[in-house]
Short mmCIF file of the C-alpha atoms (twelve columns), coordinates in Angstrom:
data_MODEL
# 
_entry.id   MODEL 
# 
loop_
_atom_site.group_PDB 
_atom_site.id 
_atom_site.type_symbol 
_atom_site.label_atom_id 
_atom_site.label_alt_id 
_atom_site.label_comp_id 
_atom_site.label_asym_id 
_atom_site.label_seq_id 
_atom_site.Cartn_x 
_atom_site.Cartn_y 
_atom_site.Cartn_z 
_atom_site.pdbx_PDB_model_num 
ATOM 1   C CA . UNK A 1   -24.695 -0.023 -6.042  1 
ATOM 2   C CA . UNK A 2   -24.165 2.914  -3.673  1 
ATOM 3   C CA . UNK A 3   -25.419 2.990  -0.108  1 
ATOM 4   C CA . UNK A 4   -27.266 6.098  1.094   1 
ATOM 5   C CA . UNK A 5   -28.121 7.075  4.671   1 
ATOM 6   C CA . UNK A 6   -31.650 8.217  5.484   1 
ATOM 7   C CA . UNK A 7   -32.978 9.568  8.778   1 
ATOM 8   C CA . UNK A 8   -36.524 9.117  10.058  1 
ATOM 9   C CA . UNK A 9   -37.811 12.636 10.719  1 
ATOM 10  C CA . UNK A 10  -40.026 11.660 13.654  1 
ATOM 11  C CA . UNK A 11  -37.672 9.340  15.586  1 
ATOM 12  C CA . UNK A 12  -34.216 10.490 14.445  1 
ATOM 13  C CA . UNK A 13  -33.090 6.926  13.699  1 
ATOM 14  C CA . UNK A 14  -30.897 6.346  10.656  1 
ATOM 15  C CA . UNK A 15  -30.997 3.564  8.080   1 
ATOM 16  C CA . UNK A 16  -28.824 2.611  5.119   1 
ATOM 17  C CA . UNK A 17  -30.515 1.958  1.783   1 
ATOM 18  C CA . UNK A 18  -28.898 0.536  -1.372  1 
ATOM 19  C CA . UNK A 19  -30.035 2.556  -4.387  1 
ATOM 20  C CA . UNK A 20  -28.925 2.999  -7.974  1 
ATOM 21  C CA . UNK A 21  -27.642 6.371  -9.168  1 
ATOM 22  C CA . UNK A 22  -30.728 6.717  -11.342 1 
ATOM 23  C CA . UNK A 23  -33.212 6.186  -8.479  1 
ATOM 24  C CA . UNK A 24  -34.937 9.214  -6.962  1 
ATOM 25  C CA . UNK A 25  -34.296 10.122 -3.310  1 
ATOM 26  C CA . UNK A 26  -36.734 8.520  -0.902  1 
ATOM 27  C CA . UNK A 27  -39.329 10.544 0.971   1 
ATOM 28  C CA . UNK A 28  -40.904 7.634  2.880   1 
ATOM 29  C CA . UNK A 29  -39.599 4.264  3.973   1 
ATOM 30  C CA . UNK A 30  -40.920 1.394  6.136   1 
ATOM 31  C CA . UNK A 31  -39.521 1.431  9.665   1 
ATOM 32  C CA . UNK A 32  -37.486 -1.734 10.328  1 
ATOM 33  C CA . UNK A 33  -38.984 -2.332 13.801  1 
ATOM 34  C CA . UNK A 34  -42.734 -2.111 13.120  1 
ATOM 35  C CA . UNK A 35  -43.023 -1.846 9.323   1 
ATOM 36  C CA . UNK A 36  -45.005 1.402  9.282   1 
ATOM 37  C CA . UNK A 37  -44.177 3.796  6.463   1 
ATOM 38  C CA . UNK A 38  -42.631 6.967  7.896   1 
ATOM 39  C CA . UNK A 39  -41.133 10.111 6.347   1 
ATOM 40  C CA . UNK A 40  -37.368 10.130 5.845   1 
ATOM 41  C CA . UNK A 41  -34.765 12.701 4.845   1 
ATOM 42  C CA . UNK A 42  -31.496 12.002 3.096   1 
ATOM 43  C CA . UNK A 43  -28.381 12.522 5.228   1 
ATOM 44  C CA . UNK A 44  -25.405 14.036 3.411   1 
ATOM 45  C CA . UNK A 45  -22.010 12.858 4.584   1 
ATOM 46  C CA . UNK A 46  -18.464 13.883 3.658   1 
ATOM 47  C CA . UNK A 47  -16.894 12.269 0.631   1 
ATOM 48  C CA . UNK A 48  -15.068 9.034  1.411   1 
ATOM 49  C CA . UNK A 49  -12.403 9.445  -1.287  1 
ATOM 50  C CA . UNK A 50  -9.750  12.142 -1.223  1 
ATOM 51  C CA . UNK A 51  -7.334  12.615 -4.129  1 
ATOM 52  C CA . UNK A 52  -3.908  13.864 -3.115  1 
ATOM 53  C CA . UNK A 53  -0.853  14.389 -5.243  1 
ATOM 54  C CA . UNK A 54  0.338   16.041 -8.392  1 
ATOM 55  C CA . UNK A 55  -2.114  14.649 -10.899 1 
ATOM 56  C CA . UNK A 56  -4.929  12.304 -11.677 1 
ATOM 57  C CA . UNK A 57  -4.110  11.105 -15.192 1 
ATOM 58  C CA . UNK A 58  -1.886  8.121  -15.889 1 
ATOM 59  C CA . UNK A 59  0.513   10.346 -17.809 1 
ATOM 60  C CA . UNK A 60  0.952   12.749 -14.870 1 
ATOM 61  C CA . UNK A 61  3.001   10.327 -12.780 1 
ATOM 62  C CA . UNK A 62  5.454   9.256  -15.460 1 
ATOM 63  C CA . UNK A 63  9.044   9.984  -14.750 1 
ATOM 64  C CA . UNK A 64  12.051  10.326 -17.006 1 
ATOM 65  C CA . UNK A 65  11.435  9.538  -20.637 1 
ATOM 66  C CA . UNK A 66  8.140   8.923  -22.342 1 
ATOM 67  C CA . UNK A 67  6.966   8.801  -25.926 1 
ATOM 68  C CA . UNK A 68  5.209   12.163 -25.678 1 
ATOM 69  C CA . UNK A 69  8.316   13.979 -24.398 1 
ATOM 70  C CA . UNK A 70  10.439  12.388 -27.112 1 
ATOM 71  C CA . UNK A 71  8.124   13.734 -29.782 1 
ATOM 72  C CA . UNK A 72  8.154   17.145 -28.153 1 
ATOM 73  C CA . UNK A 73  11.961  17.299 -28.055 1 
ATOM 74  C CA . UNK A 74  12.281  16.314 -31.720 1 
ATOM 75  C CA . UNK A 75  9.824   19.017 -32.738 1 
ATOM 76  C CA . UNK A 76  11.691  21.509 -30.549 1 
ATOM 77  C CA . UNK A 77  14.986  20.671 -32.222 1 
ATOM 78  C CA . UNK A 78  13.387  21.089 -35.637 1 
ATOM 79  C CA . UNK A 79  12.111  24.532 -34.699 1 
ATOM 80  C CA . UNK A 80  15.507  25.430 -33.242 1 
ATOM 81  C CA . UNK A 81  17.235  24.499 -36.485 1 
ATOM 82  C CA . UNK A 82  14.914  26.809 -38.402 1 
ATOM 83  C CA . UNK A 83  15.529  29.586 -35.879 1 
ATOM 84  C CA . UNK A 84  19.325  29.190 -36.010 1 
ATOM 85  C CA . UNK A 85  19.505  31.218 -39.214 1 
ATOM 86  C CA . UNK A 86  18.093  34.238 -37.398 1 
ATOM 87  C CA . UNK A 87  20.437  33.711 -34.466 1 
ATOM 88  C CA . UNK A 88  17.739  33.337 -31.774 1 
ATOM 89  C CA . UNK A 89  16.804  30.197 -29.907 1 
ATOM 90  C CA . UNK A 90  14.147  29.522 -27.305 1 
ATOM 91  C CA . UNK A 91  15.560  26.242 -25.966 1 
ATOM 92  C CA . UNK A 92  19.133  26.641 -24.694 1 
ATOM 93  C CA . UNK A 93  19.800  22.907 -24.152 1 
ATOM 94  C CA . UNK A 94  18.879  21.854 -27.673 1 
ATOM 95  C CA . UNK A 95  20.356  24.986 -29.274 1 
ATOM 96  C CA . UNK A 96  23.815  23.802 -28.276 1 
ATOM 97  C CA . UNK A 97  23.452  20.504 -30.100 1 
ATOM 98  C CA . UNK A 98  21.537  21.682 -33.165 1 
ATOM 99  C CA . UNK A 99  23.066  25.138 -33.638 1 
ATOM 100 C CA . UNK A 100 26.699  23.980 -33.525 1 
ATOM 101 C CA . UNK A 101 26.616  22.200 -36.947 1 
ATOM 102 C CA . UNK A 102 24.904  25.221 -38.506 1 
ATOM 103 C CA . UNK A 103 26.999  27.819 -36.636 1 
ATOM 104 C CA . UNK A 104 30.273  27.597 -38.630 1 
ATOM 105 C CA . UNK A 105 29.858  29.751 -41.672 1 
ATOM 106 C CA . UNK A 106 32.576  30.995 -43.956 1 
ATOM 107 C CA . UNK A 107 32.532  34.680 -44.720 1 
ATOM 108 C CA . UNK A 108 32.674  35.515 -48.428 1 
# 
C-alpha cells in the first residue's frame, strides 16, 4: 500500500498516510497532537524510481543468440534464396552463404 504525504494548510506540518490506489485524496485529517480535524493538501514529490539503460523488456538485454534472432535469420536466408534469381540481395552476410550454391549456372 503506497504512502502519501499530506500537509496541514494551517500549520504547515506534514504527515504520511497509507492509502490504496483506489482511495480518493484526503481533504481533511485529524491532527496527531490534538486530534482535531484540519484541512490538508497532498504534497507531490519526485518519483523514487528512475529507469536507466537501453531497454525495459526482458528481451532487450539479451546478448548473442536468442530464439527470436534465430527465426529471423532463417526467414532472411529464405528470402535471400528467392531473391538470388534476380541477382539482388538485401543481407550481404547471408547472401554469401545462400547465394553461392545457386550462383553457379551453366550457360546453354
